[in-house]
Each structure stands twice: as C-alpha cells, then as structure tokens.
XYZ file of N, CA, C and O in Angstrom:
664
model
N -2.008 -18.709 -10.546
C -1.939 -17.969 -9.293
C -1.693 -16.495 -9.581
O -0.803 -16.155 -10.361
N -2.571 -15.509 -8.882
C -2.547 -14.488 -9.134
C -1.581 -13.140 -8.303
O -2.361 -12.919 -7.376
N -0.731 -12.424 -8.146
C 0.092 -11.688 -7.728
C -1.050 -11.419 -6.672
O -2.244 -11.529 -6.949
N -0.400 -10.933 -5.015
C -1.044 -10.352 -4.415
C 0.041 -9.041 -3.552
O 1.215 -9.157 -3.203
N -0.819 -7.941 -3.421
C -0.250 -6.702 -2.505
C -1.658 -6.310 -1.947
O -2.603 -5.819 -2.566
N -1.557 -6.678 -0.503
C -1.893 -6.086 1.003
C -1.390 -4.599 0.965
O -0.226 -4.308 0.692
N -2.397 -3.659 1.270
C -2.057 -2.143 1.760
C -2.526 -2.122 3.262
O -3.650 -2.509 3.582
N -1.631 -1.664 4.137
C -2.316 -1.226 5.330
C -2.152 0.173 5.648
O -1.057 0.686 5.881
N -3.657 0.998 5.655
C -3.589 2.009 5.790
C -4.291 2.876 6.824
O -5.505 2.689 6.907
N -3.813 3.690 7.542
C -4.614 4.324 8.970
C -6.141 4.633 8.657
O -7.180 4.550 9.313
N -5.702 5.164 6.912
C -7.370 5.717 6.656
C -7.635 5.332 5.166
O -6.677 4.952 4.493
N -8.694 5.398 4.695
C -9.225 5.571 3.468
C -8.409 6.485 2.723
O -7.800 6.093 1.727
N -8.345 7.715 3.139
C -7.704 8.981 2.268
C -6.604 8.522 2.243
O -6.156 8.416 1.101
N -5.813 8.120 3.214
C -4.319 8.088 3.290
C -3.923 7.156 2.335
O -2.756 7.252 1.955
N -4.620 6.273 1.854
C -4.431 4.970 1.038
C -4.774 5.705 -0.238
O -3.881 5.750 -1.084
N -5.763 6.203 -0.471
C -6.142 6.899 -1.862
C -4.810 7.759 -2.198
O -4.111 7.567 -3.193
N -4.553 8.829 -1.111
C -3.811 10.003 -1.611
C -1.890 9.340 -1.995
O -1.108 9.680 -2.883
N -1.772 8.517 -1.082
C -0.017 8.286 -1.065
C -0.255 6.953 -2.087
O 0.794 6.569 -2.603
N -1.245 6.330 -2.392
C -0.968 4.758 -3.386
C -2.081 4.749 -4.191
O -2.170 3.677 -4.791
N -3.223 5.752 -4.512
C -4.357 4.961 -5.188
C -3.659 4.774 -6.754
O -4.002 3.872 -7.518
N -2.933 5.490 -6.978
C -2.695 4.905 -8.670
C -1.602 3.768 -8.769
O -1.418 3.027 -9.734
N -1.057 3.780 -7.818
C -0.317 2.147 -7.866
C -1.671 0.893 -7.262
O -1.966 -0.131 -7.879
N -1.862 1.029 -6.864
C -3.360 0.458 -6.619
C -4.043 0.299 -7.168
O -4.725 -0.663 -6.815
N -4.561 1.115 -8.635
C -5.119 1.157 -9.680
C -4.413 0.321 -10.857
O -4.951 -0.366 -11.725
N -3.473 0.500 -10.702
C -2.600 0.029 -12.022
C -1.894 -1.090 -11.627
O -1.053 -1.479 -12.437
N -2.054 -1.959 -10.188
C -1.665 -3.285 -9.911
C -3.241 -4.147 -10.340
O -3.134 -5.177 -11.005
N -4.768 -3.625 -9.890
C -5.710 -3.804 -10.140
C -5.554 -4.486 -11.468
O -5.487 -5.705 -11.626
N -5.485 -3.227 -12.756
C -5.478 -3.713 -13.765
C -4.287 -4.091 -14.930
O -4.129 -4.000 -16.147
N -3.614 -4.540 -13.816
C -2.026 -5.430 -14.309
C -2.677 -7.242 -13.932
O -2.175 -8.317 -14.261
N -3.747 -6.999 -13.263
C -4.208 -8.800 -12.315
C -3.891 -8.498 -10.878
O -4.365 -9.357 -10.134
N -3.524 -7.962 -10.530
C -2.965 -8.388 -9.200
C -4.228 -8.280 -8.318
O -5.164 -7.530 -8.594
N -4.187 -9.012 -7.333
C -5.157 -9.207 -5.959
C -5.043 -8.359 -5.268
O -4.499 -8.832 -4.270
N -5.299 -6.776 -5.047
C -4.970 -5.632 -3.922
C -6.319 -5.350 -3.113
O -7.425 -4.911 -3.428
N -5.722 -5.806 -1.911
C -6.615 -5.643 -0.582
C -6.302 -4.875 0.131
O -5.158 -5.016 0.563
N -7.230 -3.490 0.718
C -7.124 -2.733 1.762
C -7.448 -2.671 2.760
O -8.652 -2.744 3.003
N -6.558 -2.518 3.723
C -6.729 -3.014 5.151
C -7.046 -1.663 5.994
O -5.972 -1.302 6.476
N -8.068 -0.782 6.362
C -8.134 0.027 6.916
C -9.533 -0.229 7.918
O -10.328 -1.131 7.656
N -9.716 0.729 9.138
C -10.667 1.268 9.857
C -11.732 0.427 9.582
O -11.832 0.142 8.389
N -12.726 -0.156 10.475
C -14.451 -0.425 9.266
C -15.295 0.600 10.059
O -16.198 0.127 10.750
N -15.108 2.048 10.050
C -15.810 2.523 10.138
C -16.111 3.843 9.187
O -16.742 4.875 9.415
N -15.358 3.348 7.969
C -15.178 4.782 6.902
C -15.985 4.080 6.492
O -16.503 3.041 6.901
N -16.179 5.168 4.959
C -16.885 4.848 3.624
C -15.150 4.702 2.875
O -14.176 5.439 2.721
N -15.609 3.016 2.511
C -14.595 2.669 1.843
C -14.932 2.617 0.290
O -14.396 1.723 -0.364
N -15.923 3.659 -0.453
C -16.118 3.380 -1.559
C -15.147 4.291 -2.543
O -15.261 4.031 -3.741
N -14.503 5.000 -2.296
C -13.325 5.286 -2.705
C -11.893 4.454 -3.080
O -11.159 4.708 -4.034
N -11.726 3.529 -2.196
C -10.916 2.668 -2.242
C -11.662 1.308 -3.807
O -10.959 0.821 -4.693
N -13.326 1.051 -3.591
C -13.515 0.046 -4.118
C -13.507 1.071 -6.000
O -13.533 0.436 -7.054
N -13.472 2.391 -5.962
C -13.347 2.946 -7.603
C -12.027 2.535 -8.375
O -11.823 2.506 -9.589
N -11.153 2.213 -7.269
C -9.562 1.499 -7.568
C -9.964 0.332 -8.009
O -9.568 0.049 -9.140
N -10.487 -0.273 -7.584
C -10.695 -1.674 -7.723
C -10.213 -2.717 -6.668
O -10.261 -3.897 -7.017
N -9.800 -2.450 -5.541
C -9.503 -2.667 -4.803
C -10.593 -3.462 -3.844
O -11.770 -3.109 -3.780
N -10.074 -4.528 -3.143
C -10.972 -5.647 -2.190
C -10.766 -4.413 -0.493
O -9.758 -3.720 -0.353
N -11.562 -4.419 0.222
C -11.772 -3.772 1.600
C -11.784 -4.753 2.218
O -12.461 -5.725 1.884
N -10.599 -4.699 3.871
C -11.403 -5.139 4.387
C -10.573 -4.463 5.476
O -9.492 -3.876 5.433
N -11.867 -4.873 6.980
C -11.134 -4.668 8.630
C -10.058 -4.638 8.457
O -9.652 -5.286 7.492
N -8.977 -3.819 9.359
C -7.745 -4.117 9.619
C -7.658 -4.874 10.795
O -6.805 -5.744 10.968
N -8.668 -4.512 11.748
C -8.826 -5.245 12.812
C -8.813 -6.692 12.571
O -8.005 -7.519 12.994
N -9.611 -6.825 11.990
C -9.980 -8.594 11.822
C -9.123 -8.887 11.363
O -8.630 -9.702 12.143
N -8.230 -8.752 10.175
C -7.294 -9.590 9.355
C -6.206 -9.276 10.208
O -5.409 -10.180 9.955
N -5.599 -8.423 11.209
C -4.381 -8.636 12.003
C -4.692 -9.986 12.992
O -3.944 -10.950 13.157
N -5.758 -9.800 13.475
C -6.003 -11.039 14.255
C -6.013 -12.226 13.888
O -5.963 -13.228 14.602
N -6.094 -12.137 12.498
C -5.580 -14.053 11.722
C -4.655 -13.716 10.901
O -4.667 -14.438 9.904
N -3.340 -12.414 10.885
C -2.284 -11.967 9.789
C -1.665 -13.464 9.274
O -1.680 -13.879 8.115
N -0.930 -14.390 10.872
C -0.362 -15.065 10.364
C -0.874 -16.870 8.963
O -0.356 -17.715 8.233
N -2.531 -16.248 9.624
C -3.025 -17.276 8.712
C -3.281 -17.071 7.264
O -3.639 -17.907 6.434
N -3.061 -15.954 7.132
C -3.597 -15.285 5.822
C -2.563 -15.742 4.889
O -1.432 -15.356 5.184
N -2.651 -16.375 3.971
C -1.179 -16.369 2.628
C -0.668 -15.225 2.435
O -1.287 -14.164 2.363
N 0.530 -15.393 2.340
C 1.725 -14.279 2.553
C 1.330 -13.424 1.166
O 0.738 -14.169 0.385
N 1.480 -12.202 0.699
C 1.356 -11.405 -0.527
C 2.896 -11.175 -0.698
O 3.771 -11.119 0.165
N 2.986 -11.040 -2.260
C 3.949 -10.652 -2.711
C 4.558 -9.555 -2.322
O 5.764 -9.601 -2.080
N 3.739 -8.207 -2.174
C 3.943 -7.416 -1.487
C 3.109 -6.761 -0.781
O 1.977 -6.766 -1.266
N 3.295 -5.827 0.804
C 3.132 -5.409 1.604
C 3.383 -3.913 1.298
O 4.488 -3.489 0.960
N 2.456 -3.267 1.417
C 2.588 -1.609 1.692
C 1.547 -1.082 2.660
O 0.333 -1.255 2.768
N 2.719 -0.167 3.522
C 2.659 0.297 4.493
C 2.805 1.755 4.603
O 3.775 2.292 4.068
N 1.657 2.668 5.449
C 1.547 4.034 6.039
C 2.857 3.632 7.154
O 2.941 2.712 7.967
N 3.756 4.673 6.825
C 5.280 4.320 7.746
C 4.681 5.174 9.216
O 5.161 4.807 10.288
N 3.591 6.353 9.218
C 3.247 6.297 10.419
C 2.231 5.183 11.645
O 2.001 5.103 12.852
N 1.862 4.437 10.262
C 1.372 2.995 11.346
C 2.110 2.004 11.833
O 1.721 1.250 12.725
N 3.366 1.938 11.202
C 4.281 0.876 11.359
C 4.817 1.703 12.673
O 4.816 0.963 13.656
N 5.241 2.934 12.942
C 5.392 3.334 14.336
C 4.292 3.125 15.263
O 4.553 2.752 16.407
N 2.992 3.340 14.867
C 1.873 3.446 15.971
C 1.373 1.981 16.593
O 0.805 1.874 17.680
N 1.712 0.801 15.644
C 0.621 -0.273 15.594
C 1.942 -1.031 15.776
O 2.892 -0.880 15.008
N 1.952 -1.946 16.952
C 3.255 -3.106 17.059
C 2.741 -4.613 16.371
O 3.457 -5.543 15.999
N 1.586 -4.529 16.349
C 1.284 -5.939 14.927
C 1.907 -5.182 13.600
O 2.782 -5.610 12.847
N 1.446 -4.370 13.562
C 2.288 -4.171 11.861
C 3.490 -4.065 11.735
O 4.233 -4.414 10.818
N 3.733 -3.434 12.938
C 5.750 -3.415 13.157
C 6.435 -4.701 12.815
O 7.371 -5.024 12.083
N 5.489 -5.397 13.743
C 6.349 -7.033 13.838
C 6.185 -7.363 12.873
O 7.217 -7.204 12.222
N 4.919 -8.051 11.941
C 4.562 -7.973 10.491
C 5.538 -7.406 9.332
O 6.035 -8.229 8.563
N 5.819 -6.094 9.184
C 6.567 -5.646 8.759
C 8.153 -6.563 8.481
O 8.691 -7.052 7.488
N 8.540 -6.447 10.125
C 9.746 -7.084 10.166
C 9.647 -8.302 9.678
O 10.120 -8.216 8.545
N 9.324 -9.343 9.858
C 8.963 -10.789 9.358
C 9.032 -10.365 8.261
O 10.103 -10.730 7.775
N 8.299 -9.610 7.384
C 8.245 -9.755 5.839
C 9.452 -10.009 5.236
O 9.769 -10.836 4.381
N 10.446 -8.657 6.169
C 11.819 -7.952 6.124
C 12.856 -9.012 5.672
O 13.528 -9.077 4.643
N 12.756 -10.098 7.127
C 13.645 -11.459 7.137
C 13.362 -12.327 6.248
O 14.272 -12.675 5.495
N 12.020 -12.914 6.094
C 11.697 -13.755 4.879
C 12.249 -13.163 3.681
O 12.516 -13.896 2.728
N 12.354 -12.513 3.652
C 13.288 -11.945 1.924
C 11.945 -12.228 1.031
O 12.219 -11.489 0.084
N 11.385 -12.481 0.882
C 10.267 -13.159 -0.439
C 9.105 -12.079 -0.642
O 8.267 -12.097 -1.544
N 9.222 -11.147 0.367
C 8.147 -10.254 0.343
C 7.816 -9.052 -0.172
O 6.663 -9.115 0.254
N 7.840 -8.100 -0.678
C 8.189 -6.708 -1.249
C 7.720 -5.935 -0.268
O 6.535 -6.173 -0.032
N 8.255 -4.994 0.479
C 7.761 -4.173 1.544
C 8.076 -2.788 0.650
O 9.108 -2.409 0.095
N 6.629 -2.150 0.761
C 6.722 -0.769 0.221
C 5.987 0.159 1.593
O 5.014 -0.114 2.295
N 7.002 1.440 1.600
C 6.332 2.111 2.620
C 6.133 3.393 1.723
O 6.554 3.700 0.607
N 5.149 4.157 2.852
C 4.606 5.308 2.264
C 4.608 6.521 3.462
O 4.291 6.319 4.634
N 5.068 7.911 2.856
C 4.359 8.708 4.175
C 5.516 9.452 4.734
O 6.502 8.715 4.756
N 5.735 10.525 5.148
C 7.056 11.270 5.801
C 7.737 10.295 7.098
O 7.191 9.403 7.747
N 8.939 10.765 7.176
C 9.054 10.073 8.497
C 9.261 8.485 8.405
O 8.339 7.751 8.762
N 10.492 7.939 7.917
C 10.631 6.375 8.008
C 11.267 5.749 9.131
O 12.319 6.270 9.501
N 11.056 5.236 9.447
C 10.755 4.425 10.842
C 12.792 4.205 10.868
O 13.488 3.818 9.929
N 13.217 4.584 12.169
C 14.756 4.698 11.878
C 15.379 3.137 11.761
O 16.388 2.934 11.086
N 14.908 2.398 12.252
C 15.231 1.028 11.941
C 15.219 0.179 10.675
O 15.945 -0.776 10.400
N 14.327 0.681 10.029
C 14.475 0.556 8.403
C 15.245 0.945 7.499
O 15.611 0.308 6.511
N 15.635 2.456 7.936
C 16.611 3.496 7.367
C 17.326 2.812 6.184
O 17.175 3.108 4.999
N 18.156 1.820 6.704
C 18.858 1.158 5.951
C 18.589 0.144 4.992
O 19.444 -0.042 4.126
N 17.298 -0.718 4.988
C 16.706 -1.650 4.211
C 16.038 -1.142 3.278
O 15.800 -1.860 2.307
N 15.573 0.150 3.297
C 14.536 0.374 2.316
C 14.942 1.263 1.670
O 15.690 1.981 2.333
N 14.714 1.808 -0.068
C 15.965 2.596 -1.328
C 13.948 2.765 -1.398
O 12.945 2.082 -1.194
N 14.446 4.503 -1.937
C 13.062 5.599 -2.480
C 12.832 4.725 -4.290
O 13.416 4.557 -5.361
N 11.630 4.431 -3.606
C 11.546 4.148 -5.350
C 10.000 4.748 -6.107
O 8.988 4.715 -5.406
N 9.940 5.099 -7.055
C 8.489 5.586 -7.695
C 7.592 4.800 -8.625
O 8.020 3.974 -9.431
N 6.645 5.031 -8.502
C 6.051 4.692 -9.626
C 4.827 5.591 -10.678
O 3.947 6.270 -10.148
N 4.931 5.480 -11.964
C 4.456 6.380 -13.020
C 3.469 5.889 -13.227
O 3.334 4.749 -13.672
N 2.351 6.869 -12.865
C 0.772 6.241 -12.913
C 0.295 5.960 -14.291
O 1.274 5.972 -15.037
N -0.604 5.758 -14.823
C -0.509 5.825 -16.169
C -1.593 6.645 -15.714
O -1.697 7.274 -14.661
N -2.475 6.523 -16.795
C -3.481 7.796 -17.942
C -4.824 7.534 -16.396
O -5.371 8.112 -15.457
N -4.739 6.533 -16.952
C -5.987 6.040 -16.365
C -6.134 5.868 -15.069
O -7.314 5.843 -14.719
N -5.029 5.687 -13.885
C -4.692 5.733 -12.767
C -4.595 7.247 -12.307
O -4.431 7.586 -11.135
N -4.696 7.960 -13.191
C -4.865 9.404 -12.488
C -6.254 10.061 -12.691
O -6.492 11.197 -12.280
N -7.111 9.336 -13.310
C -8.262 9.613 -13.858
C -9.112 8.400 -12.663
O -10.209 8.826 -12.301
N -8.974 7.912 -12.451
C -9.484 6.917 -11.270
C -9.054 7.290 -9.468
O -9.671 7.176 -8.409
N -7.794 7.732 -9.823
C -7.350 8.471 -8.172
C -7.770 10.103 -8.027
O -7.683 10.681 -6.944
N -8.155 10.654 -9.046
C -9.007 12.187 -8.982
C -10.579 11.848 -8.368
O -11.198 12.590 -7.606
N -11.210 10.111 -9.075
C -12.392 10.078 -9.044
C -12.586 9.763 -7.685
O -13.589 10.217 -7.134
N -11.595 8.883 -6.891
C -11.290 8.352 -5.703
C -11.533 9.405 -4.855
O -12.495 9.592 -4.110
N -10.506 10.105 -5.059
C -10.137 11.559 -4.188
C -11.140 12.446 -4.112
O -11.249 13.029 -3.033
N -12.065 12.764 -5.146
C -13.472 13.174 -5.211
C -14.006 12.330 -4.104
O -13.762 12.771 -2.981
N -14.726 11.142 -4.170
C -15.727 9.807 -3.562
C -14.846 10.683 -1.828
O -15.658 11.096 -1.000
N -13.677 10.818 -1.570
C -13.269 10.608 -0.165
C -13.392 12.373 0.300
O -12.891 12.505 1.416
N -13.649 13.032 0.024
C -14.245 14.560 -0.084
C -12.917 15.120 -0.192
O -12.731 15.980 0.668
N -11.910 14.919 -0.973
C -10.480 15.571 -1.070
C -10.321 15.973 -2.257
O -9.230 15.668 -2.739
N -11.172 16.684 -3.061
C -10.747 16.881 -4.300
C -9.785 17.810 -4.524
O -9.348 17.933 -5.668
N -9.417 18.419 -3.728
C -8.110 20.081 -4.535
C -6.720 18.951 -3.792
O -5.685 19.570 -3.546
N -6.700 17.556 -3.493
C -5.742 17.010 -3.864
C -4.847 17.043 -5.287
O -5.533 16.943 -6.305
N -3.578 17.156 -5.452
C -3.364 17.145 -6.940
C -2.863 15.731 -6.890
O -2.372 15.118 -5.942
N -3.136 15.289 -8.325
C -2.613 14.090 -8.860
C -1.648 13.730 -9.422
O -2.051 13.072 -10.381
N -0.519 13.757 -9.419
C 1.092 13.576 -9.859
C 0.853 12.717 -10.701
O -0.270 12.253 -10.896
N 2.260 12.277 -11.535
C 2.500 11.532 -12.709
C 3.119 10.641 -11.686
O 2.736 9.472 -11.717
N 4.022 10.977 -10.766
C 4.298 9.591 -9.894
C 3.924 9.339 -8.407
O 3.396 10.182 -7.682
N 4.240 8.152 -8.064
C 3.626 8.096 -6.623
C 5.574 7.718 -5.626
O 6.433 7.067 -6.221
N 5.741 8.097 -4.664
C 6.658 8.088 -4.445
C 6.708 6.912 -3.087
O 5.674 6.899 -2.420
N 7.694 6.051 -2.692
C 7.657 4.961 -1.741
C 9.122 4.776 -1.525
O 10.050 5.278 -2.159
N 9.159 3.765 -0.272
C 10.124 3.374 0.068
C 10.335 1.768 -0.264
O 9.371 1.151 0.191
N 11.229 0.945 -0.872
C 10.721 -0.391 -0.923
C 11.875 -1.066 -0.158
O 12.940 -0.508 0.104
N 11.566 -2.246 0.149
C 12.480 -2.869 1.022
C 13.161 -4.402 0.366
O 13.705 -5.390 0.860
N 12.800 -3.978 -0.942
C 13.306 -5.539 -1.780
C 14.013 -4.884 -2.630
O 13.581 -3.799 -3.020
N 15.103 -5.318 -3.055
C 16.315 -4.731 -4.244
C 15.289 -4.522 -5.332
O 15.164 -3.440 -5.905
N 14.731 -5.336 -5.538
C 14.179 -5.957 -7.230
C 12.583 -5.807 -7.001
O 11.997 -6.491 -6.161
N 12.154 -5.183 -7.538
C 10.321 -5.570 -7.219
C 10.029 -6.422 -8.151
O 10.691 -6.644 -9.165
N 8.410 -7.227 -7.622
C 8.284 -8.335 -8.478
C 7.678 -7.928 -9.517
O 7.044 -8.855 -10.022
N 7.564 -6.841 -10.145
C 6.902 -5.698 -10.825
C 8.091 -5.391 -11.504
O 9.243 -5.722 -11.222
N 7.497 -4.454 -12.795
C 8.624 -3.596 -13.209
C 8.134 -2.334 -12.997
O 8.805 -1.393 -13.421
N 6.837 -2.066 -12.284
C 6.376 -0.895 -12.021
C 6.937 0.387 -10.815
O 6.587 1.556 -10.656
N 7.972 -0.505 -10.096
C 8.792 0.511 -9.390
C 9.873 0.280 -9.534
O 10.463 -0.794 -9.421
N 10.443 1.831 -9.949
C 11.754 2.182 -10.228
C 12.532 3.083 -9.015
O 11.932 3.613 -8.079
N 13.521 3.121 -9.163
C 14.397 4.276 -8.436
C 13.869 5.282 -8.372
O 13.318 5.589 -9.428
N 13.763 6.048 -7.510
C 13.399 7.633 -7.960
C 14.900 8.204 -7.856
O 15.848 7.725 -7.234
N 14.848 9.226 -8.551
C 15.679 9.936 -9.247
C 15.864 11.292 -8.188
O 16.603 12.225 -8.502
C-alpha cells in the first residue's frame, strides 16, 4: 500500500507556488499525490510534478467515499471560502490519523491552536522541477526557496520530510 496526500488548491499556481517541491519530492519518495483544483486550467504544470489532476468539484461530491489519505493539504484561504473543505478539514482534525498541512497567509482562527509551522527542504531536483512548473503556469520571476513553509496539524508527520521551522 502506497502513502497517499490529497492537495486542495484554489488554483494551479497556488499549488505549484506554496507546495510544488513537496509535491515533487512526495512523488518521488512513492507517494500517491493528487491535485484537486478548478477543471478549467491547464493543469500541465501540476502533471511536471508528477502529480495525478483531478476536479475539485467532482471529488468533493464523493469526498466521503474516497479512501482517506495520509495526508491532506490545504490553501488556508479555501478552507475559509469553501464549507466542504472546512468540514473535511475538521473531520481529518478529529480522526487523529490524518496529517493536515495548510498553506498560505492568514490561518483560519479556529485552527490557531492545532496546527505548529513546519517546513520542508526541497531537494536539488524539486527546485529544478518547481522552476519548470512555474515556467509551464506563466510565473517564472517566481523564486524558488530551499524550503517550502506550512502549517501541520499532526505532532509527528508520517514523513520525516517536515520539520519545525525554526
């Protein structure tokens, strides 16, 4: 059985710019990473990650049928905008079993307390794949950091790929 992390993201870019190298480097760790955005972009930016696309629309409408992922990451301005992902969110929260990572200014004040800043260090190749990304999505004078920065909502990730940030 293979690790899985669900991204839900407002947009293509927003998913590239705040997670494509954790996205990249869960890709080629094994893990199953599916993006849940818009179907009306060009999601071929997302698929240079390696990453599965799909509707967000459609897969909220069968969320609860879908097998649960290890972890969940979330644009913290959709978790305000969208009350399926809110609730979603929360459920993950209570089940304890889930890794909730958020992304994005502005954390939702009800979380405040569940979720500790944690990072992760892209490697070589995850910044060389999120430049190519960021190119494909017309954002290139994006810069590419050595880390990607999040909020997580599990003490322990099932990863050793996120740490504390400092």
């Amino acid at each position: 059985m293979r690790y899985r992390l669900d991204v839900v993201a407002p947009t293509v870019l927003d998913a590239v710019k705040f997670a494509g190298g954790w996205v990249y480097d869960r890709v080629m760790a094994g893990w199953d990473v599916t993006v849940l955005v818009g179907d009306d972009e060009d999601v071929r930016p997302l698929e240079i990650l390696g990453a599965e696309v799909r509707d967000l629309e459609s897969v909220m409408a069968s969320w609860e049928d879908r097998p649960h992922p290890q972890t969940v990451a979330v644009a913290a301005d959709l978790f305000d905008r969208d009350a399926r992902v809110r609730q979603g969110v929360l459920e993950a929260l209570e089940q304890g079993a889930t890794e909730l990572t958020l992304w994005g200014e502005g954390l939702p004040a009800e979380l405040d307390e569940s979720v500790d800043s944690v990072q992760h260090r892209l490697s070589a190749a995850a910044r060389a794949f999120k430049a190519q990304a960021l190119a494909a999505a017309n954002a290139p004078n994006v810069v590419v950091g050595h880390t990607e920065t999040f909020r997580c909502g599990m003490m322990a990730s099932v990863a050793a790929d996120l740490i504390p940030a400092s």
